């Protein structure tokens, strides 16, 4: 668990009553913790935009990149100031349960179903994601799932349900759960010649494509929205409310939205800003 407490040596200094002579907190020590999904990290987006925010604000953003489900759990425990994830129903519940102050749209892209170019399930060119998954299940071709309760995994499970496929029964046979992030799961899929579902940004940035290719895309069901939330300081007093809100305001404001749009890999834009400008 991330800790926000002083070290034992710092506590000893306080006990000696010399806090008045201690130096002020340096700018280098001013930071917030953002619990975020792996796709924002694996794609290179955060490495590209966070230095711009720090230059403007003096606030360092320290990222914990995990699956969305784990990020939500961490934030519920107070291990973070801001959430940046992509599972809107779970995000809205996080706010409704009082753990977040407010949810705002930030950006979007989409999911794609990738697989071996030989395509044993015959899904190439389909724009119906549930149908593609049904065909994979019928063919019993290997499918690598993240299996980690991430935003991608949540979406994948919803699509299997739409396809009327019981993945619980298939687990351990043709359906393989990696319990890992998107990059590691893509590596696993490449290694075993399996299908998988990926956010497009991580796929574009992924270097070990091997014989994998995008086979199914373009279904509205594959839309992938990202949201940002300030962790509620009324639940966790250690939340850095002002600095966390400053980051959110920058991210959904003109400068942050421009930085997101400008980030490209191999000439391809990975995320599309869509924050709604609020009017008083």
mmCIF file with all atom_site columns, C-alpha atoms in Angstrom, residues 109-256:
data_model
loop_
_atom_site.group_PDB
_atom_site.id
_atom_site.type_symbol
_atom_site.label_atom_id
_atom_site.label_alt_id
_atom_site.label_comp_id
_atom_site.label_asym_id
_atom_site.label_entity_id
_atom_site.label_seq_id
_atom_site.pdbx_PDB_ins_code
_atom_site.Cartn_x
_atom_site.Cartn_y
_atom_site.Cartn_z
_atom_site.occupancy
_atom_site.B_iso_or_equiv
_atom_site.pdbx_formal_charge
_atom_site.auth_seq_id
_atom_site.auth_comp_id
_atom_site.auth_asym_id
_atom_site.auth_atom_id
_atom_site.pdbx_PDB_model_num
ATOM 1   C CA . UNK A 1 109 ? -10.615 5.696   -28.428 1.00 0.00 ? 109 UNK A CA 1
ATOM 2   C CA . UNK A 1 110 ? -11.853 2.196   -29.158 1.00 0.00 ? 110 UNK A CA 1
ATOM 3   C CA . UNK A 1 111 ? -11.164 -1.475  -28.599 1.00 0.00 ? 111 UNK A CA 1
ATOM 4   C CA . UNK A 1 112 ? -10.111 -3.877  -31.332 1.00 0.00 ? 112 UNK A CA 1
ATOM 5   C CA . UNK A 1 113 ? -10.085 -7.666  -31.540 1.00 0.00 ? 113 UNK A CA 1
ATOM 6   C CA . UNK A 1 114 ? -6.738  -8.900  -32.756 1.00 0.00 ? 114 UNK A CA 1
ATOM 7   C CA . UNK A 1 115 ? -5.610  -12.374 -33.641 1.00 0.00 ? 115 UNK A CA 1
ATOM 8   C CA . UNK A 1 116 ? -3.335  -14.465 -35.847 1.00 0.00 ? 116 UNK A CA 1
ATOM 9   C CA . UNK A 1 117 ? -3.298  -13.487 -39.493 1.00 0.00 ? 117 UNK A CA 1
ATOM 10  C CA . UNK A 1 118 ? -4.264  -17.074 -40.341 1.00 0.00 ? 118 UNK A CA 1
ATOM 11  C CA . UNK A 1 119 ? -7.580  -16.307 -38.573 1.00 0.00 ? 119 UNK A CA 1
ATOM 12  C CA . UNK A 1 120 ? -8.816  -19.842 -37.754 1.00 0.00 ? 120 UNK A CA 1
ATOM 13  C CA . UNK A 1 121 ? -12.127 -18.470 -36.422 1.00 0.00 ? 121 UNK A CA 1
ATOM 14  C CA . UNK A 1 122 ? -12.838 -16.485 -39.577 1.00 0.00 ? 122 UNK A CA 1
ATOM 15  C CA . UNK A 1 123 ? -13.557 -13.115 -37.980 1.00 0.00 ? 123 UNK A CA 1
ATOM 16  C CA . UNK A 1 124 ? -11.520 -10.889 -40.302 1.00 0.00 ? 124 UNK A CA 1
ATOM 17  C CA . UNK A 1 125 ? -13.491 -7.917  -41.549 1.00 0.00 ? 125 UNK A CA 1
ATOM 18  C CA . UNK A 1 126 ? -16.369 -8.312  -39.106 1.00 0.00 ? 126 UNK A CA 1
ATOM 19  C CA . UNK A 1 127 ? -17.680 -5.149  -37.468 1.00 0.00 ? 127 UNK A CA 1
ATOM 20  C CA . UNK A 1 128 ? -19.916 -7.078  -35.069 1.00 0.00 ? 128 UNK A CA 1
ATOM 21  C CA . UNK A 1 129 ? -17.835 -7.746  -31.948 1.00 0.00 ? 129 UNK A CA 1
ATOM 22  C CA . UNK A 1 130 ? -20.219 -10.207 -30.224 1.00 0.00 ? 130 UNK A CA 1
ATOM 23  C CA . UNK A 1 131 ? -20.480 -12.201 -33.455 1.00 0.00 ? 131 UNK A CA 1
ATOM 24  C CA . UNK A 1 132 ? -16.685 -12.301 -33.719 1.00 0.00 ? 132 UNK A CA 1
ATOM 25  C CA . UNK A 1 133 ? -16.419 -13.630 -30.167 1.00 0.00 ? 133 UNK A CA 1
ATOM 26  C CA . UNK A 1 134 ? -19.145 -16.203 -30.858 1.00 0.00 ? 134 UNK A CA 1
ATOM 27  C CA . UNK A 1 135 ? -17.151 -17.471 -33.841 1.00 0.00 ? 135 UNK A CA 1
ATOM 28  C CA . UNK A 1 136 ? -13.990 -17.674 -31.733 1.00 0.00 ? 136 UNK A CA 1
ATOM 29  C CA . UNK A 1 137 ? -15.870 -19.702 -29.128 1.00 0.00 ? 137 UNK A CA 1
ATOM 30  C CA . UNK A 1 138 ? -17.421 -21.993 -31.747 1.00 0.00 ? 138 UNK A CA 1
ATOM 31  C CA . UNK A 1 139 ? -14.015 -22.687 -33.276 1.00 0.00 ? 139 UNK A CA 1
ATOM 32  C CA . UNK A 1 140 ? -12.405 -23.106 -29.831 1.00 0.00 ? 140 UNK A CA 1
ATOM 33  C CA . UNK A 1 141 ? -9.480  -21.059 -31.089 1.00 0.00 ? 141 UNK A CA 1
ATOM 34  C CA . UNK A 1 142 ? -7.293  -19.815 -28.206 1.00 0.00 ? 142 UNK A CA 1
ATOM 35  C CA . UNK A 1 143 ? -8.284  -16.476 -26.713 1.00 0.00 ? 143 UNK A CA 1
ATOM 36  C CA . UNK A 1 144 ? -6.063  -14.608 -24.239 1.00 0.00 ? 144 UNK A CA 1
ATOM 37  C CA . UNK A 1 145 ? -8.015  -12.553 -21.715 1.00 0.00 ? 145 UNK A CA 1
ATOM 38  C CA . UNK A 1 146 ? -6.486  -10.107 -19.281 1.00 0.00 ? 146 UNK A CA 1
ATOM 39  C CA . UNK A 1 147 ? -8.622  -11.634 -16.539 1.00 0.00 ? 147 UNK A CA 1
ATOM 40  C CA . UNK A 1 148 ? -7.715  -8.774  -14.203 1.00 0.00 ? 148 UNK A CA 1
ATOM 41  C CA . UNK A 1 149 ? -10.968 -6.801  -13.782 1.00 0.00 ? 149 UNK A CA 1
ATOM 42  C CA . UNK A 1 150 ? -9.480  -3.972  -15.830 1.00 0.00 ? 150 UNK A CA 1
ATOM 43  C CA . UNK A 1 151 ? -11.615 -1.690  -17.978 1.00 0.00 ? 151 UNK A CA 1
ATOM 44  C CA . UNK A 1 152 ? -10.681 -3.813  -20.988 1.00 0.00 ? 152 UNK A CA 1
ATOM 45  C CA . UNK A 1 153 ? -11.598 -7.002  -19.130 1.00 0.00 ? 153 UNK A CA 1
ATOM 46  C CA . UNK A 1 154 ? -14.922 -5.526  -17.998 1.00 0.00 ? 154 UNK A CA 1
ATOM 47  C CA . UNK A 1 155 ? -15.771 -4.623  -21.598 1.00 0.00 ? 155 UNK A CA 1
ATOM 48  C CA . UNK A 1 156 ? -14.666 -8.033  -22.848 1.00 0.00 ? 156 UNK A CA 1
ATOM 49  C CA . UNK A 1 157 ? -16.899 -9.826  -20.328 1.00 0.00 ? 157 UNK A CA 1
ATOM 50  C CA . UNK A 1 158 ? -19.859 -7.677  -21.374 1.00 0.00 ? 158 UNK A CA 1
ATOM 51  C CA . UNK A 1 159 ? -19.275 -8.635  -25.011 1.00 0.00 ? 159 UNK A CA 1
ATOM 52  C CA . UNK A 1 160 ? -19.049 -12.352 -24.189 1.00 0.00 ? 160 UNK A CA 1
ATOM 53  C CA . UNK A 1 161 ? -22.388 -12.020 -22.401 1.00 0.00 ? 161 UNK A CA 1
ATOM 54  C CA . UNK A 1 162 ? -23.882 -10.362 -25.484 1.00 0.00 ? 162 UNK A CA 1
ATOM 55  C CA . UNK A 1 163 ? -22.461 -13.224 -27.544 1.00 0.00 ? 163 UNK A CA 1
ATOM 56  C CA . UNK A 1 164 ? -24.172 -15.695 -25.164 1.00 0.00 ? 164 UNK A CA 1
ATOM 57  C CA . UNK A 1 165 ? -20.886 -17.479 -24.463 1.00 0.00 ? 165 UNK A CA 1
ATOM 58  C CA . UNK A 1 166 ? -20.199 -18.899 -20.990 1.00 0.00 ? 166 UNK A CA 1
ATOM 59  C CA . UNK A 1 167 ? -16.503 -18.122 -20.575 1.00 0.00 ? 167 UNK A CA 1
ATOM 60  C CA . UNK A 1 168 ? -16.560 -19.630 -17.096 1.00 0.00 ? 168 UNK A CA 1
ATOM 61  C CA . UNK A 1 169 ? -17.008 -23.063 -18.616 1.00 0.00 ? 169 UNK A CA 1
ATOM 62  C CA . UNK A 1 170 ? -14.259 -22.387 -21.167 1.00 0.00 ? 170 UNK A CA 1
ATOM 63  C CA . UNK A 1 171 ? -11.705 -21.081 -18.655 1.00 0.00 ? 171 UNK A CA 1
ATOM 64  C CA . UNK A 1 172 ? -8.487  -23.057 -18.789 1.00 0.00 ? 172 UNK A CA 1
ATOM 65  C CA . UNK A 1 173 ? -9.248  -24.631 -22.156 1.00 0.00 ? 173 UNK A CA 1
ATOM 66  C CA . UNK A 1 174 ? -9.360  -22.385 -25.216 1.00 0.00 ? 174 UNK A CA 1
ATOM 67  C CA . UNK A 1 175 ? -10.063 -19.364 -22.983 1.00 0.00 ? 175 UNK A CA 1
ATOM 68  C CA . UNK A 1 176 ? -6.846  -18.366 -21.179 1.00 0.00 ? 176 UNK A CA 1
ATOM 69  C CA . UNK A 1 177 ? -6.717  -15.701 -18.454 1.00 0.00 ? 177 UNK A CA 1
ATOM 70  C CA . UNK A 1 178 ? -3.333  -14.039 -18.052 1.00 0.00 ? 178 UNK A CA 1
ATOM 71  C CA . UNK A 1 179 ? -4.104  -11.947 -14.963 1.00 0.00 ? 179 UNK A CA 1
ATOM 72  C CA . UNK A 1 180 ? -1.793  -9.333  -16.494 1.00 0.00 ? 180 UNK A CA 1
ATOM 73  C CA . UNK A 1 181 ? -1.820  -5.913  -18.109 1.00 0.00 ? 181 UNK A CA 1
ATOM 74  C CA . UNK A 1 182 ? -2.521  -5.222  -21.754 1.00 0.00 ? 182 UNK A CA 1
ATOM 75  C CA . UNK A 1 183 ? 1.077   -5.318  -22.959 1.00 0.00 ? 183 UNK A CA 1
ATOM 76  C CA . UNK A 1 184 ? 1.775   -8.641  -21.240 1.00 0.00 ? 184 UNK A CA 1
ATOM 77  C CA . UNK A 1 185 ? -1.482  -10.105 -22.555 1.00 0.00 ? 185 UNK A CA 1
ATOM 78  C CA . UNK A 1 186 ? -0.633  -9.049  -26.105 1.00 0.00 ? 186 UNK A CA 1
ATOM 79  C CA . UNK A 1 187 ? 2.755   -10.722 -25.676 1.00 0.00 ? 187 UNK A CA 1
ATOM 80  C CA . UNK A 1 188 ? 1.005   -13.876 -24.492 1.00 0.00 ? 188 UNK A CA 1
ATOM 81  C CA . UNK A 1 189 ? -1.380  -13.786 -27.448 1.00 0.00 ? 189 UNK A CA 1
ATOM 82  C CA . UNK A 1 190 ? 1.509   -13.344 -29.854 1.00 0.00 ? 190 UNK A CA 1
ATOM 83  C CA . UNK A 1 191 ? 3.348   -16.249 -28.248 1.00 0.00 ? 191 UNK A CA 1
ATOM 84  C CA . UNK A 1 192 ? 0.428   -18.697 -28.377 1.00 0.00 ? 192 UNK A CA 1
ATOM 85  C CA . UNK A 1 193 ? -1.154  -17.511 -31.634 1.00 0.00 ? 193 UNK A CA 1
ATOM 86  C CA . UNK A 1 194 ? -4.286  -16.453 -29.784 1.00 0.00 ? 194 UNK A CA 1
ATOM 87  C CA . UNK A 1 195 ? -6.997  -13.874 -30.235 1.00 0.00 ? 195 UNK A CA 1
ATOM 88  C CA . UNK A 1 196 ? -7.367  -11.076 -27.693 1.00 0.00 ? 196 UNK A CA 1
ATOM 89  C CA . UNK A 1 197 ? -9.073  -7.723  -27.234 1.00 0.00 ? 197 UNK A CA 1
ATOM 90  C CA . UNK A 1 198 ? -6.984  -4.590  -26.802 1.00 0.00 ? 198 UNK A CA 1
ATOM 91  C CA . UNK A 1 199 ? -7.520  -0.880  -26.565 1.00 0.00 ? 199 UNK A CA 1
ATOM 92  C CA . UNK A 1 200 ? -6.316  0.590   -29.840 1.00 0.00 ? 200 UNK A CA 1
ATOM 93  C CA . UNK A 1 201 ? -3.738  2.875   -28.238 1.00 0.00 ? 201 UNK A CA 1
ATOM 94  C CA . UNK A 1 202 ? -1.819  0.030   -26.592 1.00 0.00 ? 202 UNK A CA 1
ATOM 95  C CA . UNK A 1 203 ? -2.079  -1.997  -29.786 1.00 0.00 ? 203 UNK A CA 1
ATOM 96  C CA . UNK A 1 204 ? -0.592  0.797   -31.888 1.00 0.00 ? 204 UNK A CA 1
ATOM 97  C CA . UNK A 1 205 ? 2.265   1.309   -29.426 1.00 0.00 ? 205 UNK A CA 1
ATOM 98  C CA . UNK A 1 206 ? 2.876   -2.452  -29.043 1.00 0.00 ? 206 UNK A CA 1
ATOM 99  C CA . UNK A 1 207 ? 6.120   -3.504  -30.751 1.00 0.00 ? 207 UNK A CA 1
ATOM 100 C CA . UNK A 1 208 ? 5.883   -7.303  -30.636 1.00 0.00 ? 208 UNK A CA 1
ATOM 101 C CA . UNK A 1 209 ? 2.947   -7.771  -33.002 1.00 0.00 ? 209 UNK A CA 1
ATOM 102 C CA . UNK A 1 210 ? 4.490   -10.774 -34.751 1.00 0.00 ? 210 UNK A CA 1
ATOM 103 C CA . UNK A 1 211 ? 1.726   -12.591 -36.639 1.00 0.00 ? 211 UNK A CA 1
ATOM 104 C CA . UNK A 1 212 ? -1.059  -10.684 -34.878 1.00 0.00 ? 212 UNK A CA 1
ATOM 105 C CA . UNK A 1 213 ? -3.277  -8.238  -36.752 1.00 0.00 ? 213 UNK A CA 1
ATOM 106 C CA . UNK A 1 214 ? -6.487  -6.309  -36.174 1.00 0.00 ? 214 UNK A CA 1
ATOM 107 C CA . UNK A 1 215 ? -9.317  -8.531  -37.395 1.00 0.00 ? 215 UNK A CA 1
ATOM 108 C CA . UNK A 1 216 ? -12.495 -6.985  -35.951 1.00 0.00 ? 216 UNK A CA 1
ATOM 109 C CA . UNK A 1 217 ? -13.101 -3.273  -35.395 1.00 0.00 ? 217 UNK A CA 1
ATOM 110 C CA . UNK A 1 218 ? -15.641 -0.519  -35.895 1.00 0.00 ? 218 UNK A CA 1
ATOM 111 C CA . UNK A 1 219 ? -18.501 -1.805  -33.727 1.00 0.00 ? 219 UNK A CA 1
ATOM 112 C CA . UNK A 1 220 ? -20.121 0.898   -31.578 1.00 0.00 ? 220 UNK A CA 1
ATOM 113 C CA . UNK A 1 221 ? -19.903 -1.622  -28.724 1.00 0.00 ? 221 UNK A CA 1
ATOM 114 C CA . UNK A 1 222 ? -16.103 -1.218  -28.863 1.00 0.00 ? 222 UNK A CA 1
ATOM 115 C CA . UNK A 1 223 ? -16.212 2.468   -27.901 1.00 0.00 ? 223 UNK A CA 1
ATOM 116 C CA . UNK A 1 224 ? -13.754 3.187   -25.076 1.00 0.00 ? 224 UNK A CA 1
ATOM 117 C CA . UNK A 1 225 ? -14.370 6.252   -22.882 1.00 0.00 ? 225 UNK A CA 1
ATOM 118 C CA . UNK A 1 226 ? -11.911 7.509   -20.247 1.00 0.00 ? 226 UNK A CA 1
ATOM 119 C CA . UNK A 1 227 ? -12.925 9.500   -17.183 1.00 0.00 ? 227 UNK A CA 1
ATOM 120 C CA . UNK A 1 228 ? -11.168 11.411  -14.398 1.00 0.00 ? 228 UNK A CA 1
ATOM 121 C CA . UNK A 1 229 ? -12.264 11.713  -10.758 1.00 0.00 ? 229 UNK A CA 1
ATOM 122 C CA . UNK A 1 230 ? -10.923 13.472  -7.680  1.00 0.00 ? 230 UNK A CA 1
ATOM 123 C CA . UNK A 1 231 ? -10.839 11.086  -4.716  1.00 0.00 ? 231 UNK A CA 1
ATOM 124 C CA . UNK A 1 232 ? -13.155 12.438  -2.030  1.00 0.00 ? 232 UNK A CA 1
ATOM 125 C CA . UNK A 1 233 ? -11.141 14.201  0.715   1.00 0.00 ? 233 UNK A CA 1
ATOM 126 C CA . UNK A 1 234 ? -14.112 13.774  3.054   1.00 0.00 ? 234 UNK A CA 1
ATOM 127 C CA . UNK A 1 235 ? -13.440 10.024  2.923   1.00 0.00 ? 235 UNK A CA 1
ATOM 128 C CA . UNK A 1 236 ? -9.663  10.313  3.052   1.00 0.00 ? 236 UNK A CA 1
ATOM 129 C CA . UNK A 1 237 ? -8.221  13.425  4.645   1.00 0.00 ? 237 UNK A CA 1
ATOM 130 C CA . UNK A 1 238 ? -4.787  12.862  3.084   1.00 0.00 ? 238 UNK A CA 1
ATOM 131 C CA . UNK A 1 239 ? -6.123  13.527  -0.425  1.00 0.00 ? 239 UNK A CA 1
ATOM 132 C CA . UNK A 1 240 ? -4.386  16.542  -1.941  1.00 0.00 ? 240 UNK A CA 1
ATOM 133 C CA . UNK A 1 241 ? -7.587  18.217  -3.002  1.00 0.00 ? 241 UNK A CA 1
ATOM 134 C CA . UNK A 1 242 ? -6.230  21.458  -4.476  1.00 0.00 ? 242 UNK A CA 1
ATOM 135 C CA . UNK A 1 243 ? -3.345  19.931  -6.427  1.00 0.00 ? 243 UNK A CA 1
ATOM 136 C CA . UNK A 1 244 ? -5.490  16.997  -7.559  1.00 0.00 ? 244 UNK A CA 1
ATOM 137 C CA . UNK A 1 245 ? -8.185  19.362  -8.807  1.00 0.00 ? 245 UNK A CA 1
ATOM 138 C CA . UNK A 1 246 ? -5.534  21.489  -10.524 1.00 0.00 ? 246 UNK A CA 1
ATOM 139 C CA . UNK A 1 247 ? -4.480  18.421  -12.508 1.00 0.00 ? 247 UNK A CA 1
ATOM 140 C CA . UNK A 1 248 ? -8.071  17.577  -13.421 1.00 0.00 ? 248 UNK A CA 1
ATOM 141 C CA . UNK A 1 249 ? -8.767  21.153  -14.499 1.00 0.00 ? 249 UNK A CA 1
ATOM 142 C CA . UNK A 1 250 ? -5.663  21.114  -16.704 1.00 0.00 ? 250 UNK A CA 1
ATOM 143 C CA . UNK A 1 251 ? -6.482  17.696  -18.177 1.00 0.00 ? 251 UNK A CA 1
ATOM 144 C CA . UNK A 1 252 ? -10.036 18.612  -19.182 1.00 0.00 ? 252 UNK A CA 1
ATOM 145 C CA . UNK A 1 253 ? -9.109  22.188  -20.057 1.00 0.00 ? 253 UNK A CA 1
ATOM 146 C CA . UNK A 1 254 ? -7.810  23.547  -23.340 1.00 0.00 ? 254 UNK A CA 1
ATOM 147 C CA . UNK A 1 255 ? -4.119  22.834  -22.694 1.00 0.00 ? 255 UNK A CA 1
ATOM 148 C CA . UNK A 1 256 ? -4.575  19.252  -21.541 1.00 0.00 ? 256 UNK A CA 1
#
